[in-house]
Tab-separated table of C-alpha atoms and ligand atoms in Angstrom:
chain	number	residue	atom	x	y	z
A	1	MET	CA	0.000	0.000	0.000
A	2	GLU	CA	1.415	3.346	-1.071
A	3	PHE	CA	0.360	6.780	0.187
A	4	ASP	CA	1.831	10.257	-0.038
A	5	VAL	CA	1.451	10.704	3.697
A	6	ILE	CA	0.843	8.339	6.596
A	7	VAL	CA	-0.169	9.952	9.874
A	8	ILE	CA	0.170	7.787	12.995
A	9	GLY	CA	-2.354	8.737	15.684
A	10	ALA	CA	-5.931	9.873	15.070
A	11	GLY	CA	-6.022	12.532	17.784
A	12	ALA	CA	-6.201	16.306	17.684
A	13	SER	CA	-2.965	17.053	15.836
A	14	GLY	CA	-3.074	13.982	13.572
A	15	LEU	CA	-6.563	14.705	12.245
A	16	MET	CA	-5.744	18.380	11.648
A	17	CYS	CA	-2.557	17.430	9.809
A	18	ALA	CA	-4.325	14.781	7.716
A	19	ALA	CA	-7.098	17.137	6.573
A	20	THR	CA	-4.603	19.890	5.743
A	21	ALA	CA	-2.464	17.526	3.655
A	22	GLY	CA	-5.541	15.968	2.024
A	23	TYR	CA	-6.789	19.379	0.857
A	24	ARG	CA	-3.406	19.840	-0.822
A	25	GLY	CA	-4.194	16.840	-2.989
A	26	LYS	CA	-2.072	14.317	-1.089
A	27	SER	CA	-3.239	10.766	-0.565
A	28	VAL	CA	-3.362	10.474	3.221
A	29	LEU	CA	-3.836	7.513	5.522
A	30	VAL	CA	-4.303	7.927	9.276
A	31	LEU	CA	-3.501	4.906	11.430
A	32	GLU	CA	-4.905	4.579	14.938
A	33	HIS	CA	-4.221	1.649	17.221
A	34	THR	CA	-7.427	1.897	19.307
A	35	LYS	CA	-11.010	1.426	18.170
A	36	LYS	CA	-11.926	5.049	18.706
A	37	ILE	CA	-10.487	8.191	17.185
A	38	GLY	CA	-10.107	11.530	18.989
A	39	ARG	CA	-10.656	10.053	22.431
A	40	LYS	CA	-8.974	12.944	24.289
A	41	ILE	CA	-11.019	15.461	22.334
A	42	LEU	CA	-14.140	13.694	23.583
A	43	MET	CA	-12.896	13.666	27.194
A	44	SER	CA	-11.716	17.241	27.136
A	45	GLY	CA	-13.113	20.258	28.917
A	46	GLY	CA	-15.445	18.132	31.021
A	47	GLY	CA	-17.148	16.890	27.809
A	48	ARG	CA	-17.376	20.371	26.231
A	49	CYS	CA	-13.844	20.643	24.793
A	50	ASN	CA	-11.999	23.831	25.625
A	51	PHE	CA	-10.803	23.940	22.024
A	52	THR	CA	-8.740	27.142	22.093
A	53	ASN	CA	-8.005	30.302	24.043
A	54	LEU	CA	-8.496	33.880	22.833
A	55	HIS	CA	-5.357	35.005	24.686
A	56	ASN	CA	-3.116	32.255	23.316
A	57	SER	CA	0.527	33.278	22.895
A	58	VAL	CA	4.005	31.760	23.220
A	59	GLU	CA	3.937	32.752	26.915
A	60	ASN	CA	1.315	30.040	27.467
A	61	PHE	CA	3.785	27.258	26.663
A	62	ILE	CA	6.537	25.537	28.603
A	63	SER	CA	9.472	24.258	26.585
A	64	HIS	CA	13.252	24.145	26.802
A	65	ASN	CA	13.089	26.220	23.630
A	66	PRO	CA	10.322	28.747	24.368
A	67	HIS	CA	10.413	30.325	20.886
A	68	PHE	CA	9.993	27.091	18.950
A	69	CYS	CA	6.183	27.184	18.914
A	70	ARG	CA	6.007	30.804	17.698
A	71	SER	CA	6.236	30.070	13.985
A	72	ALA	CA	3.488	27.417	13.878
A	73	LEU	CA	1.211	29.403	16.214
A	74	SER	CA	1.544	32.473	14.015
A	75	ARG	CA	0.648	30.551	10.868
A	76	TYR	CA	-2.435	28.850	12.350
A	77	ARG	CA	-4.049	31.278	14.713
A	78	VAL	CA	-6.824	31.020	17.252
A	79	SER	CA	-9.051	32.902	14.796
A	80	ASP	CA	-8.399	30.204	12.153
A	81	PHE	CA	-9.768	27.451	14.384
A	82	VAL	CA	-12.657	29.646	15.536
A	83	GLU	CA	-13.504	30.317	11.887
A	84	LEU	CA	-13.417	26.545	11.230
A	85	VAL	CA	-15.809	25.670	14.045
A	86	GLU	CA	-18.122	28.528	13.061
A	87	ARG	CA	-18.149	27.310	9.465
A	88	HIS	CA	-19.326	23.931	10.776
A	89	GLY	CA	-22.058	25.560	12.854
A	90	VAL	CA	-20.609	24.701	16.256
A	91	GLU	CA	-21.964	26.957	18.959
A	92	TYR	CA	-19.505	27.977	21.626
A	93	HIS	CA	-18.952	30.404	24.465
A	94	GLU	CA	-16.111	32.001	26.393
A	95	LYS	CA	-16.118	30.557	29.885
A	96	THR	CA	-13.412	32.565	31.656
A	97	LEU	CA	-9.966	33.894	30.812
A	98	GLY	CA	-10.476	33.565	27.054
A	99	GLN	CA	-11.285	29.845	27.203
A	100	LEU	CA	-13.630	28.805	24.377
A	101	PHE	CA	-15.882	25.800	25.027
A	102	CYS	CA	-18.572	24.089	22.934
A	103	ASN	CA	-22.082	24.921	24.141
A	104	GLU	CA	-23.167	21.333	23.624
A	105	SER	CA	-20.504	18.665	23.422
A	106	SER	CA	-16.879	17.835	22.566
A	107	LYS	CA	-18.317	15.462	19.985
A	108	GLU	CA	-18.891	18.506	17.787
A	109	ILE	CA	-15.153	19.251	17.579
A	110	LEU	CA	-14.448	15.658	16.612
A	111	ARG	CA	-17.261	15.869	14.056
A	112	VAL	CA	-15.645	18.995	12.538
A	113	LEU	CA	-12.296	17.207	12.173
A	114	MET	CA	-13.830	14.018	10.797
A	115	THR	CA	-15.881	15.997	8.276
A	116	GLU	CA	-12.796	17.930	7.219
A	117	CYS	CA	-10.887	14.651	6.795
A	118	GLU	CA	-13.737	13.199	4.764
A	119	TRP	CA	-13.939	16.262	2.495
A	120	ALA	CA	-10.172	16.165	2.061
A	121	GLY	CA	-10.310	12.497	1.024
A	122	VAL	CA	-8.384	11.196	4.052
A	123	GLN	CA	-8.557	7.497	4.859
A	124	ILE	CA	-8.698	6.598	8.547
A	125	GLN	CA	-7.920	3.094	9.712
A	126	THR	CA	-8.421	2.137	13.361
A	127	GLU	CA	-7.283	-0.925	15.337
A	128	THR	CA	-3.982	-1.041	13.506
A	129	THR	CA	-0.784	-1.713	15.366
A	130	ILE	CA	2.458	-0.356	14.016
A	131	GLU	CA	5.145	-2.928	14.548
A	132	ARG	CA	8.042	-1.228	12.827
A	133	LEU	CA	8.959	1.937	11.013
A	134	VAL	CA	12.032	1.851	8.780
A	135	ALA	CA	13.620	4.321	6.415
A	136	THR	CA	13.689	3.282	2.750
A	137	ASP	CA	15.276	4.809	-0.355
A	138	ASN	CA	12.213	6.937	-1.030
A	139	GLY	CA	10.688	7.486	2.384
A	140	TYR	CA	9.500	5.072	5.031
A	141	GLN	CA	7.975	1.652	5.354
A	142	LEU	CA	5.576	0.785	8.140
A	143	VAL	CA	5.104	-2.818	9.104
A	144	THR	CA	1.643	-2.972	10.642
A	145	SER	CA	-0.938	-5.489	11.802
A	146	SER	CA	-2.599	-5.007	8.403
A	147	GLY	CA	0.492	-5.322	6.270
A	148	ALA	CA	3.307	-3.171	4.986
A	149	MET	CA	2.677	0.415	3.941
A	150	ASN	CA	4.964	2.935	2.278
A	151	ALA	CA	5.031	6.697	2.132
A	152	PRO	CA	7.600	9.407	1.461
A	153	SER	CA	6.233	11.315	4.486
A	154	VAL	CA	5.281	9.888	7.869
A	155	VAL	CA	3.847	12.047	10.629
A	156	ILE	CA	4.037	10.904	14.243
A	157	ALA	CA	1.016	12.291	16.102
A	158	THR	CA	0.660	9.774	18.898
A	159	GLY	CA	0.600	12.315	21.741
A	160	GLY	CA	1.997	11.975	25.249
A	161	LEU	CA	1.653	9.535	28.117
A	162	SER	CA	-1.386	10.798	30.014
A	163	ILE	CA	-4.440	8.550	30.376
A	164	PRO	CA	-2.679	5.271	29.519
A	165	ASN	CA	-5.939	3.321	29.634
A	166	GLY	CA	-7.285	5.646	26.902
A	167	GLY	CA	-4.710	4.594	24.316
A	168	ALA	CA	-1.642	6.673	25.207
A	169	THR	CA	1.685	5.023	24.354
A	170	PRO	CA	5.362	6.077	24.303
A	171	PHE	CA	5.433	5.330	20.559
A	172	ALA	CA	6.578	8.828	19.522
A	173	TYR	CA	9.505	8.768	21.959
A	174	HIS	CA	10.581	5.310	20.771
A	175	ILE	CA	10.549	6.415	17.136
A	176	ALA	CA	12.429	9.586	18.052
A	177	GLU	CA	15.078	7.494	19.821
A	178	GLN	CA	15.281	5.125	16.872
A	179	PHE	CA	16.186	8.061	14.622
A	180	GLY	CA	18.652	9.537	17.111
A	181	LEU	CA	16.557	12.497	18.319
A	182	LYS	CA	17.153	13.808	21.842
A	183	ILE	CA	14.289	13.513	24.324
A	184	TYR	CA	13.807	15.498	27.532
A	185	PRO	CA	12.586	13.514	30.535
A	186	THR	CA	8.801	13.431	30.692
A	187	SER	CA	6.412	13.780	33.619
A	188	ALA	CA	2.715	14.227	34.252
A	189	ALA	CA	1.480	17.835	34.094
A	190	LEU	CA	-1.843	19.634	34.544
A	191	VAL	CA	-2.402	17.049	37.227
A	192	PRO	CA	-3.836	17.078	40.789
A	193	PHE	CA	-1.495	16.917	43.781
A	194	THR	CA	-1.520	14.187	46.416
A	195	LEU	CA	-0.727	14.924	50.087
A	196	GLN	CA	0.940	13.160	53.010
A	197	ALA	CA	-1.502	10.936	54.907
A	198	GLU	CA	-1.722	13.144	58.005
A	199	LEU	CA	-2.402	16.369	56.111
A	200	LYS	CA	-4.814	14.607	53.772
A	201	GLU	CA	-6.781	13.313	56.749
A	202	HIS	CA	-6.897	16.747	58.338
A	203	LEU	CA	-8.182	18.344	55.137
A	204	ASN	CA	-10.536	15.506	54.260
A	205	PRO	CA	-13.683	17.277	55.552
A	206	LEU	CA	-13.024	19.990	52.934
A	207	SER	CA	-13.312	17.527	50.035
A	208	GLY	CA	-15.334	19.205	47.297
A	209	VAL	CA	-14.735	22.762	48.597
A	210	SER	CA	-13.414	25.256	46.046
A	211	HIS	CA	-11.780	28.622	46.793
A	212	ALA	CA	-10.199	31.384	44.690
A	213	VAL	CA	-6.466	31.541	45.413
A	214	THR	CA	-3.150	32.488	43.948
A	215	VAL	CA	-0.638	29.687	43.930
A	216	SER	CA	3.081	30.051	43.307
A	217	CYS	CA	6.012	27.734	42.699
A	218	ASN	CA	9.403	28.139	41.030
A	219	GLY	CA	8.765	31.735	40.026
A	220	MET	CA	5.334	31.167	38.463
A	221	THR	CA	1.995	32.304	39.899
A	222	PHE	CA	-1.566	31.504	38.848
A	223	LYS	CA	-4.758	33.083	40.120
A	224	GLU	CA	-7.594	30.593	39.782
A	225	ASN	CA	-9.769	28.309	41.896
A	226	MET	CA	-8.351	25.456	43.918
A	227	LEU	CA	-10.334	22.426	44.946
A	228	PHE	CA	-9.802	20.210	47.985
A	229	THR	CA	-10.331	16.567	47.020
A	230	HIS	CA	-10.283	13.333	48.979
A	231	ARG	CA	-6.841	12.640	47.464
A	232	GLY	CA	-5.293	16.079	47.824
A	233	LEU	CA	-5.465	19.376	45.915
A	234	SER	CA	-6.928	19.984	42.486
A	235	GLY	CA	-8.849	22.648	40.543
A	236	PRO	CA	-7.409	24.878	37.804
A	237	ALA	CA	-4.933	26.652	40.111
A	238	MET	CA	-3.325	23.384	41.192
A	239	LEU	CA	-3.360	21.861	37.700
A	240	GLN	CA	-1.610	24.945	36.318
A	241	ILE	CA	1.103	25.069	38.975
A	242	SER	CA	1.690	21.295	38.725
A	243	SER	CA	3.461	21.990	35.409
A	244	TYR	CA	6.078	24.047	37.294
A	245	TRP	CA	6.335	21.855	40.401
A	246	ARG	CA	9.126	19.319	40.878
A	247	PRO	CA	9.135	16.548	43.507
A	248	GLY	CA	10.184	17.936	46.876
A	249	ASP	CA	9.108	21.534	46.097
A	250	ALA	CA	6.679	23.408	48.316
A	251	ILE	CA	3.903	25.457	46.728
A	252	CYS	CA	2.659	28.691	48.272
A	253	VAL	CA	-1.121	29.149	48.422
A	254	ASN	CA	-2.664	32.557	49.098
A	255	PHE	CA	-6.287	32.263	50.230
A	256	PHE	CA	-6.669	36.069	50.075
A	257	PRO	CA	-5.428	37.011	46.608
A	258	GLU	CA	-7.349	40.288	46.549
A	259	GLU	CA	-6.863	41.658	50.058
A	260	ASP	CA	-4.190	42.960	52.393
A	261	LEU	CA	-5.059	40.372	55.044
A	262	LEU	CA	-2.928	41.840	57.825
A	263	ALA	CA	-4.552	45.270	57.459
A	264	LEU	CA	-7.978	43.622	57.340
A	265	LEU	CA	-7.315	41.639	60.517
A	266	LYS	CA	-6.136	44.755	62.362
A	267	VAL	CA	-9.371	46.546	61.436
A	268	GLN	CA	-11.414	43.552	62.565
A	269	ARG	CA	-9.549	43.443	65.873
A	270	GLU	CA	-10.790	47.023	66.449
A	271	GLU	CA	-14.311	46.353	65.262
A	272	LYS	CA	-14.907	42.873	66.745
A	273	PRO	CA	-12.542	42.492	69.696
A	274	LYS	CA	-14.667	39.760	71.307
A	275	ALA	CA	-14.962	37.661	68.162
A	276	ASP	CA	-12.950	34.484	67.870
A	277	ILE	CA	-10.362	34.481	65.088
A	278	VAL	CA	-12.119	31.470	63.507
A	279	THR	CA	-15.354	33.469	63.299
A	280	VAL	CA	-13.513	36.359	61.667
A	281	MET	CA	-11.907	34.060	59.095
A	282	ALA	CA	-15.313	32.444	58.513
A	283	SER	CA	-16.623	35.772	57.214
A	284	HIS	CA	-14.195	35.372	54.282
A	285	MET	CA	-14.627	31.669	53.547
A	286	SER	CA	-16.917	28.808	54.577
A	287	LYS	CA	-17.097	28.151	58.310
A	288	ARG	CA	-15.800	24.634	57.866
A	289	MET	CA	-12.845	25.851	55.861
A	290	ALA	CA	-12.017	28.548	58.423
A	291	GLN	CA	-12.180	26.002	61.263
A	292	ILE	CA	-9.999	23.430	59.569
A	293	LEU	CA	-7.401	25.889	58.294
A	294	CYS	CA	-7.196	27.737	61.641
A	295	GLU	CA	-6.629	24.403	63.332
A	296	LEU	CA	-3.982	23.478	60.765
A	297	PHE	CA	-2.218	26.833	61.147
A	298	GLY	CA	-2.567	26.893	64.955
A	299	CYS	CA	-4.669	30.101	64.996
A	300	SER	CA	-7.074	30.456	67.931
A	301	GLY	CA	-8.345	32.888	70.560
A	302	ARG	CA	-10.249	36.171	70.673
A	303	MET	CA	-9.279	38.986	68.332
A	304	ALA	CA	-8.569	41.333	71.262
A	305	ASP	CA	-5.915	38.930	72.542
A	306	GLN	CA	-3.966	38.850	69.249
A	307	SER	CA	-0.821	40.949	69.228
A	308	ASN	CA	0.383	42.512	65.977
A	309	ALA	CA	2.911	39.691	65.739
A	310	ASP	CA	0.135	37.090	66.214
A	311	LEU	CA	-1.923	38.699	63.453
A	312	ALA	CA	1.124	38.819	61.203
A	313	LYS	CA	1.531	35.063	61.706
A	314	VAL	CA	-2.137	34.461	60.858
A	315	ALA	CA	-1.815	36.635	57.753
A	316	GLU	CA	1.362	34.824	56.721
A	317	ALA	CA	-0.271	31.403	57.175
A	318	PHE	CA	-3.336	32.289	55.086
A	319	THR	CA	-1.481	34.178	52.373
A	320	CYS	CA	1.430	31.815	51.948
A	321	TRP	CA	0.448	28.360	53.040
A	322	GLN	CA	3.638	26.445	52.277
A	323	VAL	CA	2.435	23.017	51.384
A	324	LYS	CA	4.685	20.226	50.144
A	325	PRO	CA	2.665	17.821	47.993
A	326	SER	CA	3.747	14.209	48.382
A	327	GLY	CA	3.395	13.789	44.625
A	328	THR	CA	0.846	14.003	41.839
A	329	GLU	CA	-1.860	11.642	40.650
A	330	GLY	CA	0.463	10.876	37.724
A	331	TYR	CA	-0.369	9.999	34.143
A	332	ARG	CA	-3.570	8.239	35.247
A	333	THR	CA	-5.385	11.590	35.517
A	334	ALA	CA	-2.925	14.120	34.042
A	335	GLU	CA	-4.152	16.204	31.124
A	336	VAL	CA	-0.740	16.391	29.500
A	337	THR	CA	2.870	15.233	29.483
A	338	ILE	CA	5.594	17.796	30.071
A	339	GLY	CA	8.965	17.261	28.380
A	340	GLY	CA	9.353	15.063	25.314
A	341	ILE	CA	11.134	15.334	22.001
A	342	ASP	CA	13.717	18.134	21.974
A	343	THR	CA	12.438	20.796	19.594
A	344	ASP	CA	16.022	21.633	18.557
A	345	GLU	CA	15.776	18.402	16.581
A	346	ILE	CA	12.708	19.652	14.678
A	347	ASN	CA	12.242	22.249	11.947
A	348	GLN	CA	9.963	24.860	13.531
A	349	LYS	CA	8.245	25.708	10.238
A	350	THR	CA	7.488	22.176	9.055
A	351	MET	CA	7.785	19.913	12.151
A	352	GLU	CA	10.149	17.680	10.176
A	353	ALA	CA	12.942	15.935	12.076
A	354	LYS	CA	16.248	17.494	11.032
A	355	LEU	CA	17.970	14.098	11.225
A	356	ALA	CA	15.248	12.191	9.346
A	357	PRO	CA	13.885	13.927	6.233
A	358	GLY	CA	10.253	12.976	5.620
A	359	LEU	CA	9.608	12.122	9.279
A	360	TYR	CA	7.477	14.652	11.165
A	361	PHE	CA	6.512	14.988	14.853
A	362	ILE	CA	3.506	17.057	15.962
A	363	GLY	CA	1.354	17.744	19.013
A	364	GLU	CA	2.024	16.726	22.556
A	365	CYS	CA	4.922	14.339	21.909
A	366	LEU	CA	7.151	17.381	21.366
A	367	ASP	CA	8.654	19.317	24.269
A	368	VAL	CA	5.883	21.941	24.057
A	369	THR	CA	3.343	21.963	26.883
A	370	GLY	CA	0.531	24.454	27.112
A	371	HIS	CA	-1.081	25.998	30.148
A	372	LEU	CA	-4.586	24.878	31.045
A	373	GLY	CA	-7.312	26.650	29.110
A	374	GLY	CA	-7.322	25.485	25.486
A	375	HIS	CA	-3.638	26.128	24.744
A	376	ASN	CA	-2.760	22.446	24.282
A	377	PHE	CA	-5.375	22.039	21.588
A	378	GLN	CA	-4.231	25.248	19.905
A	379	TRP	CA	-0.741	23.718	19.770
A	380	ALA	CA	-2.170	20.483	18.344
A	381	TRP	CA	-4.067	22.411	15.627
A	382	ALA	CA	-1.108	24.694	14.798
A	383	SER	CA	1.576	22.000	14.708
A	384	GLY	CA	-0.755	19.687	12.763
A	385	PHE	CA	-1.433	22.430	10.237
A	386	ALA	CA	2.287	23.239	9.887
A	387	ALA	CA	3.151	19.626	9.082
A	388	GLY	CA	0.055	19.238	6.876
A	389	GLN	CA	1.308	22.147	4.757
A	390	ALA	CA	4.803	20.689	4.451
A	391	VAL	CA	4.375	16.952	3.838
B	1	LIG	C1	-8.997	14.509	30.460
B	1	LIG	C2	-8.323	15.481	29.531
B	1	LIG	C3	-8.916	16.713	29.273
B	1	LIG	C4	-8.276	17.619	28.429
B	1	LIG	N1	-8.907	18.809	28.171
B	1	LIG	C5	-8.310	19.715	27.366
B	1	LIG	C6	-8.975	20.916	27.019
B	1	LIG	O1	-10.148	21.131	27.371
B	1	LIG	N2	-8.299	21.811	26.246
B	1	LIG	C7	-7.026	21.572	25.783
B	1	LIG	O2	-6.468	22.423	25.077
B	1	LIG	N3	-6.408	20.408	26.043
B	1	LIG	C8	-7.021	19.486	26.815
B	1	LIG	N4	-6.387	18.283	27.069
B	1	LIG	C9	-5.083	18.032	26.431
B	1	LIG	C10	-5.292	17.616	24.961
B	1	LIG	O3	-6.242	16.586	24.911
B	1	LIG	C11	-3.982	17.136	24.360
B	1	LIG	O4	-2.959	18.076	24.578
B	1	LIG	C12	-4.137	16.900	22.845
B	1	LIG	O5	-5.143	15.941	22.620
B	1	LIG	C13	-2.827	16.429	22.253
B	1	LIG	O6	-3.032	16.165	20.897
B	1	LIG	P1	-2.141	15.065	20.140
B	1	LIG	O7	-2.660	14.982	18.782
B	1	LIG	O8	-0.723	15.335	20.361
B	1	LIG	O9	-2.441	13.700	20.925
B	1	LIG	P2	-3.810	12.939	21.177
B	1	LIG	O10	-4.964	13.823	20.962
B	1	LIG	O11	-3.632	12.287	22.507
B	1	LIG	O12	-3.842	11.821	20.036
B	1	LIG	C14	-2.925	10.776	19.979
B	1	LIG	C15	-3.577	9.623	19.240
B	1	LIG	O13	-2.586	8.662	18.929
B	1	LIG	C16	-3.055	7.371	19.256
B	1	LIG	N5	-1.907	6.514	19.505
B	1	LIG	C17	-1.112	6.480	20.602
B	1	LIG	N6	-0.162	5.558	20.456
B	1	LIG	C18	-0.345	4.995	19.235
B	1	LIG	C19	0.335	3.983	18.526
B	1	LIG	N7	1.393	3.361	19.057
B	1	LIG	N8	-0.115	3.637	17.293
B	1	LIG	C20	-1.200	4.277	16.755
B	1	LIG	N9	-1.889	5.240	17.392
B	1	LIG	C21	-1.449	5.611	18.627
B	1	LIG	C22	-3.927	7.604	20.473
B	1	LIG	O14	-4.816	6.520	20.697
B	1	LIG	C23	-4.618	8.895	20.066
B	1	LIG	O15	-5.760	8.661	19.290
B	1	LIG	C24	-7.017	17.325	27.868
B	1	LIG	C25	-6.432	16.089	28.112
B	1	LIG	C26	-7.067	15.165	28.927
B	1	LIG	C27	-6.422	13.834	29.169
């Protein structure tokens, strides 16, 4: 079987690449090893797919080479994907912070991509295992569970390692290694934190409680909601900072991102001298949360009895809770993989491997990781488009 282009992986970037190449008149085959295509698209955004972000820019990506993604992002913009979904009649809304979600279902985004692939004449073949990929005189040969296939251009779009029971494999990294490309160590990102048993038990009654915070680690700060869970800490704030956290690091959580807490407490000491500190804190958060955090931070007693130094300690505890996660929930629940194929090995305009002409890598397998909020899909669309234009 001969094709102009074989794309491995029928996910976000692979489908975008396949349609783009198909519209250019190329014969394109997409190979997927699971039964279902676009599984992560379907799971995304709580079933409504946060398909892009109006404020997308290179600053929303983590990479050893922060400028690598600029070229592809500038040639396939947020407005290009928005125009595509509008053309297909998908209704959407901005949730917060520029995040665009489908009004109805993630299925609509997959439908858009499948329709585009169909119109572009792309063939998609599921339940096909790739056993081997070898370079030939005029491209590559794939040895698969349905026979040998040849193409001058092969695009690896098999994503990262998150959600292993949804079809994720290290295929891209193995192929990269086979062709001598450097790979940065990978780890789970956009992932909830786990806590030491004692702290987890103490916080357990807060499971399900959400609170607006700022969270900081390794020079990065996010202002979003955090969520206490029965395993540890989650919510957008924690997912975002997990991409900057390394094992052993403490994160700093500010439960009062908008206020000068010390000044506020001093005023309340004047106004409510007989009130207990827990009651005062409970006017800024749920009573349960105030009780449990005051207990954790060792804050107690009447306001009148708090010296300035005592109040400063309370303010410090609530505005920079130094918590050391014991770890993360790992790839099982992570949204993305951080690290991956070194982008210095890849042509930033075409996504072609510099050491292996005709072999392309796109999407999450590269060392380009977006912040939460639609940036990872924008990278998948942009890198898929870049390769689709070049193959
Ligand atoms: C629960 C969840 C929610 C998310 N929500 C959002 C969101 O709302 N917004 C956002 O921007 N990002 C979100 N993401 C991240 C986003 O889904 C990914 O960044 C994006 O899908 C990456 O695109 P990709 O094409 O690189 O890989 P994928 O979309 O993961 O596609 C890879 C494809 O390759 C296939 N494959 C893997 N190995 C092989 C192999 N050996 N042979 C053949 N096929 C193979 C896989 O089965 C899959 O179909 C979410 C991720 C998860 C897990």
